[in-house]
Coordinates of C-alpha atoms in Angstrom, one line a residue:
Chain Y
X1 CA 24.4 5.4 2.8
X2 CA 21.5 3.4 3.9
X3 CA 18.3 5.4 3.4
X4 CA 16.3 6.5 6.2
X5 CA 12.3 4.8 5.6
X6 CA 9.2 6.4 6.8
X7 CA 7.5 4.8 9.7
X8 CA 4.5 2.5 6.8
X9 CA 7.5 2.2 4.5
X10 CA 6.4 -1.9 4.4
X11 CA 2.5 -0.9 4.5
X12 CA 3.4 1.4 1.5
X13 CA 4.9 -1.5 -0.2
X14 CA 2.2 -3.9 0.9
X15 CA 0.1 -1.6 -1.4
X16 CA 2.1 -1.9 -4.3
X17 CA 4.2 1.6 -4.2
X18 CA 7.2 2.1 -6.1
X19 CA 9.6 3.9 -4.7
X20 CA 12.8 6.2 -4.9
X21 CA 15.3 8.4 -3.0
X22 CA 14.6 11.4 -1.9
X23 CA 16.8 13.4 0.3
X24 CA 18.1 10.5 1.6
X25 CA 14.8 9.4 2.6
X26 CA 13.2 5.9 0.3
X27 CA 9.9 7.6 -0.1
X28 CA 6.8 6.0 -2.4
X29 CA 6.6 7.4 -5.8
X30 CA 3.5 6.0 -7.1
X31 CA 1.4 3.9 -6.2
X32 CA -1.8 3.3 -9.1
X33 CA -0.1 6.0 -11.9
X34 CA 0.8 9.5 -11.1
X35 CA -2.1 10.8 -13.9
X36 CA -4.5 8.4 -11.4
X37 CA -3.3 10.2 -8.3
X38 CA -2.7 13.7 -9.6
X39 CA -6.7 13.0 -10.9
X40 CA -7.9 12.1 -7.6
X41 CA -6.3 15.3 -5.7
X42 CA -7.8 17.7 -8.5
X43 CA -10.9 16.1 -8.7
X44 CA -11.7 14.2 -5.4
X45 CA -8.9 13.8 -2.7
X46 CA -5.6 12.1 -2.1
X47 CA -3.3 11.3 0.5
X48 CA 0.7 12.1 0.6
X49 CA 3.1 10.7 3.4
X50 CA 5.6 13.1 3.4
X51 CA 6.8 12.1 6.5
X52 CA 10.9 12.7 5.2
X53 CA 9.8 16.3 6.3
X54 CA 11.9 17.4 8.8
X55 CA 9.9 18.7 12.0
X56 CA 12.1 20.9 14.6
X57 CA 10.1 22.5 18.0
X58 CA 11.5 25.5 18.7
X59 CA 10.4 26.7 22.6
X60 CA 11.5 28.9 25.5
X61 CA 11.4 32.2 26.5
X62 CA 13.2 33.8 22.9
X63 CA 11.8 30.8 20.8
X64 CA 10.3 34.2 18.9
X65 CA 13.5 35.8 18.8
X66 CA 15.7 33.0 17.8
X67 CA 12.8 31.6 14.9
X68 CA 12.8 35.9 13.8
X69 CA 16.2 36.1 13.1
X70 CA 16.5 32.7 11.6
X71 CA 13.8 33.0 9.0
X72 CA 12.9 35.8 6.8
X73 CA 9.1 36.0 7.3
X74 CA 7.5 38.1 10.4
X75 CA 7.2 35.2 13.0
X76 CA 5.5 38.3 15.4
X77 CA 2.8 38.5 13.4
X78 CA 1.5 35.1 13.6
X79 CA -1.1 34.4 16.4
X80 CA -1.1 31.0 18.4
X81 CA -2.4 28.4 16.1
X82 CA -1.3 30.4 13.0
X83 CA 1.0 29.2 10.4
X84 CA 3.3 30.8 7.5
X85 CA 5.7 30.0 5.1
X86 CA 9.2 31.1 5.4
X87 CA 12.7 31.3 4.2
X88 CA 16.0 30.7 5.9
X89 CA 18.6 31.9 4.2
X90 CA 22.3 32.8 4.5
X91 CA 24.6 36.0 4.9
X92 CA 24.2 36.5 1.6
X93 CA 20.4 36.1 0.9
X94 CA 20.8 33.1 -0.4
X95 CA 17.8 30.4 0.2
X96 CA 19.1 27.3 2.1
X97 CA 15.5 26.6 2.9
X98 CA 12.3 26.9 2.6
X99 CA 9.4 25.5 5.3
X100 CA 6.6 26.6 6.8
X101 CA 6.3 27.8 10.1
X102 CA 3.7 26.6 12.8
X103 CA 3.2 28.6 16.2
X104 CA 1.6 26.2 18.4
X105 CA -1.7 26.9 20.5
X106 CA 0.7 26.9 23.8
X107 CA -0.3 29.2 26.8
X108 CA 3.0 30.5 28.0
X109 CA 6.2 31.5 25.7
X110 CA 5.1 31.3 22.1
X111 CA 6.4 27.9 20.6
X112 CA 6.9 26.8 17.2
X113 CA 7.1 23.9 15.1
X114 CA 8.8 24.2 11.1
X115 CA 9.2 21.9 8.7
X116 CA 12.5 21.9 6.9
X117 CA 13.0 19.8 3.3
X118 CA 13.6 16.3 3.4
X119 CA 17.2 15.7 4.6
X120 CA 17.7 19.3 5.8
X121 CA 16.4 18.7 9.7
X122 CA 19.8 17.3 11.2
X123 CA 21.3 20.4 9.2
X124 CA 18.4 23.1 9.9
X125 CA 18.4 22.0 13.8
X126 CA 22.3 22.4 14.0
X127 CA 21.5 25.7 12.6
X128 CA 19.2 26.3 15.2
X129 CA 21.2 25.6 18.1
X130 CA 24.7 27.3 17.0
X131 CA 22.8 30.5 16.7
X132 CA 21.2 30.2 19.9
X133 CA 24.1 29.6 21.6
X134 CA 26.0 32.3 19.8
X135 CA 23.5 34.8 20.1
X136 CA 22.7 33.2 24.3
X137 CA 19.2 33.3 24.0
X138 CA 17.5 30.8 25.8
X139 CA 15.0 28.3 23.7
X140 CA 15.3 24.7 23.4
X141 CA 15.5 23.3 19.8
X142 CA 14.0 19.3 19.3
X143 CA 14.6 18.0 16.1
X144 CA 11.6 15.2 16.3
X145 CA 11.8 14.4 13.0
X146 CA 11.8 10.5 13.5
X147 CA 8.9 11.2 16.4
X148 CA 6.5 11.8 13.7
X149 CA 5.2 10.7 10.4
X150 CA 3.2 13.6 8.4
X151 CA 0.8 13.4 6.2
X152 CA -0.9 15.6 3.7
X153 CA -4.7 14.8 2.6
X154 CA -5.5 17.5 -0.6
X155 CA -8.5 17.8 -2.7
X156 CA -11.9 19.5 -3.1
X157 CA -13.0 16.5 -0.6
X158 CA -10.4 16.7 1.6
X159 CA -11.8 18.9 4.5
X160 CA -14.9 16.7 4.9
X161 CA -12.7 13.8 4.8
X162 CA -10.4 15.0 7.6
X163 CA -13.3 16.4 9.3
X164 CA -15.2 13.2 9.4
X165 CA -12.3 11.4 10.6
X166 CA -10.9 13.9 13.4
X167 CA -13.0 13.3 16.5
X168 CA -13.6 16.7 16.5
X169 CA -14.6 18.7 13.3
X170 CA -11.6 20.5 12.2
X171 CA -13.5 22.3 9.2
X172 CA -13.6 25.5 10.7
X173 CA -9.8 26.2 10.2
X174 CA -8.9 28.9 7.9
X175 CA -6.6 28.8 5.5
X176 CA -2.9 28.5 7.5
X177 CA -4.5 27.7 10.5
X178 CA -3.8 24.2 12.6
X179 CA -4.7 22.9 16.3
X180 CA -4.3 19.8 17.7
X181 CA -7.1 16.8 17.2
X182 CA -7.5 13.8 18.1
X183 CA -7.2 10.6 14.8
X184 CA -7.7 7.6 16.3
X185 CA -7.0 8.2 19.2
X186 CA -3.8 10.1 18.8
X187 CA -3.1 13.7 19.3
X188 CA -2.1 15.1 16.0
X189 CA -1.3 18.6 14.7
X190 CA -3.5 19.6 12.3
X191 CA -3.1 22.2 9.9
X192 CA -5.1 23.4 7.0
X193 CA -2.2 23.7 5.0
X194 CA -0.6 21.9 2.0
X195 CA 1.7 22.0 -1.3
X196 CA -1.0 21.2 -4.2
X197 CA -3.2 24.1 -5.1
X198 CA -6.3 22.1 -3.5
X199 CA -8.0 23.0 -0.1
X200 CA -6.4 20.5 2.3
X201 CA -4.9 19.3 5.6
X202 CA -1.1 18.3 6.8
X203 CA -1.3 15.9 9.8
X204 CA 2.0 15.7 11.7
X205 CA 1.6 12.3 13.8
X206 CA 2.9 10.3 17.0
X207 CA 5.0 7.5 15.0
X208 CA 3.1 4.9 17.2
X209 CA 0.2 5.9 15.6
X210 CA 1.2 5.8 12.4
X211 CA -0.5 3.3 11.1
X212 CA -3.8 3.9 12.5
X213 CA -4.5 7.2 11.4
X214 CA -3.1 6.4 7.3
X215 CA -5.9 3.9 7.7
X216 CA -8.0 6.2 8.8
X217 CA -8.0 8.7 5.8
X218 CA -9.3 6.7 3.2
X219 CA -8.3 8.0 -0.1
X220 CA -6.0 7.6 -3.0
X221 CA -2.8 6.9 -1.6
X222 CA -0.3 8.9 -3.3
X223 CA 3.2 9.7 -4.0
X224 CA 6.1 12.0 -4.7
X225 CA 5.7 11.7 -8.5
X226 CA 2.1 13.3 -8.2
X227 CA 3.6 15.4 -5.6
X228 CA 6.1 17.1 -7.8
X229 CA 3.2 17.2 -11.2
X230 CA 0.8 19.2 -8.7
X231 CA 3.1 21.5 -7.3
X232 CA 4.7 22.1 -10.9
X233 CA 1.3 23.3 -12.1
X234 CA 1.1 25.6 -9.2
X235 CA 4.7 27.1 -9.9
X236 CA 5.5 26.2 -6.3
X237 CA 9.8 26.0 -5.8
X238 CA 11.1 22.6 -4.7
X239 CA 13.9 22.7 -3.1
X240 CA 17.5 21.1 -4.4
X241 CA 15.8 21.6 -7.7
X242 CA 14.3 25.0 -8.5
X243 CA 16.9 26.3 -5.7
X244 CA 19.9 24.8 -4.0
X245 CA 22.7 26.8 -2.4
X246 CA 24.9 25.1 -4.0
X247 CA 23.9 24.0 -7.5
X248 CA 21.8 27.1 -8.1
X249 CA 22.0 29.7 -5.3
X250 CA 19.3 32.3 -5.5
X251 CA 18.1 34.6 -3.7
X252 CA 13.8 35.0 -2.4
X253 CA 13.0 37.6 -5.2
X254 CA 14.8 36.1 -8.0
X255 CA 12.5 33.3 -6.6
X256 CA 9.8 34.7 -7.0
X257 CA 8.7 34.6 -3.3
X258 CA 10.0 38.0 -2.1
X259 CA 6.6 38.3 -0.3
X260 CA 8.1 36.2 2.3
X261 CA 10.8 39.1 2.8
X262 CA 10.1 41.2 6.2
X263 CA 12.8 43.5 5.6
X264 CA 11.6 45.7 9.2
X265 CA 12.9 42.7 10.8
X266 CA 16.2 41.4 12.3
X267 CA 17.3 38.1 10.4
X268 CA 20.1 36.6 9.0
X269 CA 20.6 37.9 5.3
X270 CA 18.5 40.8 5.8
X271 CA 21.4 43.4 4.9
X272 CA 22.2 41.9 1.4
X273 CA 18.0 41.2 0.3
X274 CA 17.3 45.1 1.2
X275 CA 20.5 45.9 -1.1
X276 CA 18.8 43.1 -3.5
X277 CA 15.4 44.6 -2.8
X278 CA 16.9 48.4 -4.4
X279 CA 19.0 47.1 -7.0
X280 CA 16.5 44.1 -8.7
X281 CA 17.5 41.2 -10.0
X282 CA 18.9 40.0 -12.9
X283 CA 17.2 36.9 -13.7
X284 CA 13.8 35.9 -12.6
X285 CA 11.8 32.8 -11.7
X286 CA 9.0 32.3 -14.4
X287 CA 6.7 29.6 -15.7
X288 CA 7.2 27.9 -19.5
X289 CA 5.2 26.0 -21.4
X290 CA 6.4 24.2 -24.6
X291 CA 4.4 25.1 -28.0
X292 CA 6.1 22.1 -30.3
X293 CA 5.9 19.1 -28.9
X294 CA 8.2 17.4 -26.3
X295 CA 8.5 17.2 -23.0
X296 CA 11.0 19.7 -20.8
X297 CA 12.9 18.8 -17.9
X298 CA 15.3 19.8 -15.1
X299 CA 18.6 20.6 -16.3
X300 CA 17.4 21.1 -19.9
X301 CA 19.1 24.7 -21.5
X302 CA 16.8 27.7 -22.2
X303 CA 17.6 29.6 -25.4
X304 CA 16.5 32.9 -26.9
X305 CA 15.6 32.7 -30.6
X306 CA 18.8 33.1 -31.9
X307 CA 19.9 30.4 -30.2
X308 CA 21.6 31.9 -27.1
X309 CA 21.8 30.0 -23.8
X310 CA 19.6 32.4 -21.4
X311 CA 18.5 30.4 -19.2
X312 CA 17.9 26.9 -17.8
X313 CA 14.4 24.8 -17.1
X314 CA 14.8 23.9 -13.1
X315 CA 11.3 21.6 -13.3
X316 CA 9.0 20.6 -16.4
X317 CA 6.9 18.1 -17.0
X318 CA 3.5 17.2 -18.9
X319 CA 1.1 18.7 -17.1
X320 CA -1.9 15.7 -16.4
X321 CA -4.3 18.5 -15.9
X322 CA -3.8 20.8 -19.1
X323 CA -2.5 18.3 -21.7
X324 CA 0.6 20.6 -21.9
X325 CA 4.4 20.6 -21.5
X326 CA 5.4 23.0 -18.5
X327 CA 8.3 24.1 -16.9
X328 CA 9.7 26.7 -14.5
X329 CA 12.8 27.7 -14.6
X330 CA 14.9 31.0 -14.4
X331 CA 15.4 33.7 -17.3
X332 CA 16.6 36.9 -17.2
X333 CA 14.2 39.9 -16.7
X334 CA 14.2 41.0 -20.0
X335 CA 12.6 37.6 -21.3
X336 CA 10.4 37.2 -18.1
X337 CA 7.3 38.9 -19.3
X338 CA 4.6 36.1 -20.2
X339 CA 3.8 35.4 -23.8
X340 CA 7.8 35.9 -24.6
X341 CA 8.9 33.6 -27.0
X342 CA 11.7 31.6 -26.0
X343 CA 13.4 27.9 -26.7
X344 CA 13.8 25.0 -24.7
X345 CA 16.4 22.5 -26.1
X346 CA 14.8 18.7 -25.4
X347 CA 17.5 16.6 -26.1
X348 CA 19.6 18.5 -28.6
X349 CA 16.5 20.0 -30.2
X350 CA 15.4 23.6 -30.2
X351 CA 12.1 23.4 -29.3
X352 CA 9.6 27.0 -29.6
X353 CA 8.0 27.7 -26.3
X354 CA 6.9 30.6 -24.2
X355 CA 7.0 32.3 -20.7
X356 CA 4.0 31.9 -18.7
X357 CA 1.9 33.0 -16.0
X358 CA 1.8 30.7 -12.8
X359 CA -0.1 29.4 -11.6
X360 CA -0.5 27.3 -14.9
X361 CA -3.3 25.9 -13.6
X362 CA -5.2 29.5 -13.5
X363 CA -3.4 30.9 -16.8
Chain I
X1 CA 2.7 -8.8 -10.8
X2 CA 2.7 -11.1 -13.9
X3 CA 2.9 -9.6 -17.3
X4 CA 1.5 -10.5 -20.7
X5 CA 4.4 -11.8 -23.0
X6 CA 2.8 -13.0 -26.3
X7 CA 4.2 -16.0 -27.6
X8 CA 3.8 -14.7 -31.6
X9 CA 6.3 -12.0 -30.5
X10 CA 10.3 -11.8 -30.5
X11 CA 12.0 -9.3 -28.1
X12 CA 15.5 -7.7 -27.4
X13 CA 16.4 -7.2 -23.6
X14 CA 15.8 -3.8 -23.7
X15 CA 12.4 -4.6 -24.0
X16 CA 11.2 -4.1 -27.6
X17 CA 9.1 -6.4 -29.2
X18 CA 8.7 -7.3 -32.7
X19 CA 6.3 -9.2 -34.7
X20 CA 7.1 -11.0 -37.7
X21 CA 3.8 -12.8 -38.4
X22 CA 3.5 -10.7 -41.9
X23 CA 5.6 -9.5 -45.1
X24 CA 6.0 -5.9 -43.0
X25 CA 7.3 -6.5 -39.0
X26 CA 5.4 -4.2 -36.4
X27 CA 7.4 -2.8 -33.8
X28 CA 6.5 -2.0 -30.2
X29 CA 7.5 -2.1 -26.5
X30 CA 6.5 -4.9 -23.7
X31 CA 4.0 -4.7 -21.5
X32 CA 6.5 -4.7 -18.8
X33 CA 8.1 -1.6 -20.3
X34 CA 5.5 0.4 -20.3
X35 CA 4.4 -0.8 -16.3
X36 CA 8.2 0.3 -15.7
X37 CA 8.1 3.6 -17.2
X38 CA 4.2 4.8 -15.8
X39 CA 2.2 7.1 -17.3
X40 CA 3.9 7.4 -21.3
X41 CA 3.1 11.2 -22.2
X42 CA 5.4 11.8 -25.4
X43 CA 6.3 9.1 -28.5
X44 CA 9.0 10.4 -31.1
X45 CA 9.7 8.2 -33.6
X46 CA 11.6 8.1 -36.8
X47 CA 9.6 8.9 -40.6
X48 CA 8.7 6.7 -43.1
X49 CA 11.7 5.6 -45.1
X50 CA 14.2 5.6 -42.6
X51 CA 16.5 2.6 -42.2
X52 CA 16.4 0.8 -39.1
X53 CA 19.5 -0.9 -37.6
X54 CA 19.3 -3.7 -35.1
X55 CA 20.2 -2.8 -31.5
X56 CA 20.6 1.3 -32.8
X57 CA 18.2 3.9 -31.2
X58 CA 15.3 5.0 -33.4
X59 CA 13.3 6.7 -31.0
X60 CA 11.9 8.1 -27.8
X61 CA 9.3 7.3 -25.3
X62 CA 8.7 9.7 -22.2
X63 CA 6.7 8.8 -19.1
X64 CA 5.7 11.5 -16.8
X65 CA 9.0 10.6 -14.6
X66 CA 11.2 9.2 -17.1
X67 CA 12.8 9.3 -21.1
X68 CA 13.9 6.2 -22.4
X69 CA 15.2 5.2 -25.2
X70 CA 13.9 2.9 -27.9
X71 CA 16.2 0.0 -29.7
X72 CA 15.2 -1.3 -33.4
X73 CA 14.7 -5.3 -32.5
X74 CA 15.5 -5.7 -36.2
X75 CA 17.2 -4.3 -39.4
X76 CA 14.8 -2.7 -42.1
X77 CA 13.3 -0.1 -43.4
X78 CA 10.1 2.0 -41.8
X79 CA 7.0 1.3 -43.9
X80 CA 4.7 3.2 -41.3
X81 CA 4.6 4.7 -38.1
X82 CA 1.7 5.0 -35.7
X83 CA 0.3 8.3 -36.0
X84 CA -2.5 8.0 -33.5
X85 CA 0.2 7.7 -30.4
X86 CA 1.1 11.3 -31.0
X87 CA -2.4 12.2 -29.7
X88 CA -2.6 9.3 -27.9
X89 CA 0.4 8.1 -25.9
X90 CA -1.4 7.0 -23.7
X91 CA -2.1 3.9 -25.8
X92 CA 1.6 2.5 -25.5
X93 CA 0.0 1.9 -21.9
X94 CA -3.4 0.8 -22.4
X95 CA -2.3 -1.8 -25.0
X96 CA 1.3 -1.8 -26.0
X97 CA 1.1 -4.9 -28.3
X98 CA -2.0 -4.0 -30.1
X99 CA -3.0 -0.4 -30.4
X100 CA 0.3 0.9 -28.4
X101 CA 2.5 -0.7 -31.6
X102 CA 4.8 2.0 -33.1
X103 CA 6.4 1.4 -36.2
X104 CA 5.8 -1.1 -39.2
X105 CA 9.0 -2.5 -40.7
X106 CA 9.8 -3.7 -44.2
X107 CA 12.7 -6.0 -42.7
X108 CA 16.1 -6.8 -44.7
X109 CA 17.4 -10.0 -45.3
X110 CA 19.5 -9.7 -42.5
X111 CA 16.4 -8.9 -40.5
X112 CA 18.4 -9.9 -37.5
X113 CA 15.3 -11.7 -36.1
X114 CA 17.3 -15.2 -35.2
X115 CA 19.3 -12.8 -32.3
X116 CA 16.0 -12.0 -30.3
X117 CA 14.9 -13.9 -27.3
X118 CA 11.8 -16.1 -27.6
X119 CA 8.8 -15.1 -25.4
X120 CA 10.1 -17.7 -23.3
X121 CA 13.3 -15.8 -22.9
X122 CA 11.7 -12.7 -22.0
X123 CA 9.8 -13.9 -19.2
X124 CA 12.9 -14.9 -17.6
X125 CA 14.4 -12.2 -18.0
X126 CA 11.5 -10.0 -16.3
X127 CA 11.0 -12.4 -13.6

């Protein structure tokens, strides 16, 4: 299959990037070290392409009824300009996605813009438009995905940064909240929004000017490997990893985000999360960290202290920030209360560890 | 990107190093290596005593994105092992032939040493 490339694939290489697949996408993975980069978004600021984020515009006279029976969140409650993040999920509750949700500033019928997981647009816009049609409700669904590159700039410096570089300040924006400014000369959506922990912007950007606004943001470039050490220490879900439908189906409260549940709304799945919502869950998504040393990863088994497979780590790493081996994963509730002591099995040894609170980075 | 390659220094393909300059060989992993794997986070290596065999696994180093394992260059026996990279992984990236070494090796009479690749070797392999 070839691999689909981000619009500066060659200026990313240019710079030195390494890179890998991801969701079909050949995405930059580092490009100084991922301790450098993770370092610069903690301490200063850093720049992401994530531009293998699917983008799908959603508009038309029941765009709010289509996106409100398609995600689990309460799209009604979000005023123009406002963002949230979302689930879409299946019959059965199960997560197939998650994304945040834009409604853009337009005057007339609301109209949104989400951001499915890398690879999951062609899938999350077919989605889109069988439902539509099945349900007739009339909204037009654009999946203008390769019309855009998106970029997110995180880090205690970040809103000056952005600021400084929009032609208009953007620094006002709360948390959540986007418009459209002008980079160079190029319209771009603008959202205080992000996947780190830090304050920070996501840019979604006309292709053609791709280039010019990357340029513009002058930061540590960085990639997906910092992506994915920042995020862990957040406890933030990746998808195809701490979820998949089909590797590891789970539902939004064994996931830990059943916030994102509205269950006085209409939406596909609702029926079997309120019987989910009554009955609990049996296993639950918690934080680890490693006391012996070793490093955990995805796939590795989670024991209890006799020994007895209870559990699997979905992400881990060493954490650049605290020096420590993390991990999330899911246990079941009985072991999910922090300061549990469980095992992680690193390569055929049982190593001691413990649940934790997440964020790690505020334990 | 060029990479040091020492020319006091014998190496297997899977990057190991080993350096036979004394009575006792130290053991380590090539510049190159550690450039390939990024940021090292975890060493685990065998204990003193431990018999080494040439081409056999004796240990692990883990980068923040990857494990890999690590092949004895040589046959011998493990006079020492460098404590300070259990603090310190990060040395294996800062200076893998000098502070970054790993093991010390009291190597057999079939050391094995006439196998490796010269420096020479290396470099064309990692071109």
């Amino acid at each position: 299959m070839t691999l689909r490339k981000p619009p500066l694939r060659d200026v990313h290489d240019a710079a030195g990037a390494t890179f890998t697949e991801f969701g079909g996408w050949d995405m930059p993975v580092e490009f100084d070290s991922i301790k450098a980069e993770h370092r610069a978004v903690r301490d200063e600021a850093g720049i992401f392409d994530v531009s293998h984020m699917g983008q799908i515009a959603v508009s038309g006279p029941d765009a709010e009824g289509l996106m409100q029976r398609l995600t689990s969140n309460d799209v009604s409650q979000l005023g123009r300009g406002d963002s949230h993040y979302s689930m879409i999920l299946d019959e059965e509750g199960t997560i197939l996605d998650d994304t945040v949700v834009y409604r853009l500033p337009e005057d007339d019928d609301a109209e949104y813009l989400f951001v499915p997981n890398a690879g999951h647009d062609e899938q999350m816009h077919r989605r889109w438009t069988d439902h539509r049609d099945e349900w007739g409700l009339d909204a037009t669904v654009e999946n203008v995905t390769d019309e855009y590159a998106m970029y997110a700039v995180q880090g205690p410096d970040a809103p000056n940064l952005v600021s400084d570089a929009a032609d208009d300040s953007v620094i006002d924006l709360s948390k959540f909240e986007g418009r459209y400014a002008e980079f160079a000369g190029a319209d771009c959506w603008t959202a205080r929004t992000g996947y780190t922990g830090e304050d920070g912007f996501e840019l979604i950007v006309p292709v053609e000017s791709a280039e010019a606004v990357w340029d513009l943001l002058d930061c540590q470039p960085c990639g997906l490997g910092s992506r994915d050490t920042l995020r862990m220490e957040m406890g933030f879900l990746l998808s195809g990893q701490d979820f998949d439908a089909d590797e590891n189906p789970r539902n939004p409260y064994e996931a830990g985000v059943g916030w994102t549940v509205k269950l006085d709304t209409e939406f596909v799945g609702r029926d079997a999360l309120e019987q989910a919502s009554e009955e609990g869950t049996d296993d639950e998504f918690v934080g680890i960290k490693l006391v012996d040393r070793g490093v955990p990863r995805h796939g590795y088994d989670v024991t209890d202290t006799d020994d007895h497979v209870i559990g699997e780590v979905t992400s881990g790493t060493m954490s650049p920030t605290l020096g420590e081996p993390i991990a999330l994963g899911y246990v079941p509730s009985d072991f999910a209360d922090p300061g549990t002591v469980v095992r992680v099995v690193v390569r055929g040894q049982s190593k001691k560890a413990k649940i934790a609170n997440t964020p790690f980075l505020n334990d | 990107m060029s990479f040091e390659v020492p020319d006091d220094r014998k190496y297997l393909e899977s990057h190991e190093w080993v350096d036979d300059a004394a009575d006792t060989a130290r053991i380590g992993i090539s510049d190159f290596a550690q450039d390939e794997l990024g940021d090292v986070v975890f060493v685990e290596l065998p204990d003193e005593g431990d018999d080494l065999a040439q081409n056999d696994e004796f240990g692990v180093v883990e980068s923040i994105k990857a494990v890999s394992d690590l092949y004895s260059p040589v046959n011998g026996t493990v006079t020492a092992v460098n404590d300070a990279l259990a603090d310190q992984p990060e040395l294996v990236n800062e200076d893998p032939f000098g502070e970054g070494w790993m093991l010390e090796v009291e190597l057999a009479d079939d050391s094995g040493l006439d196998d490796l690749l010269s420096a020479d070797e290396y470099r064309e392999q990692i071109e």
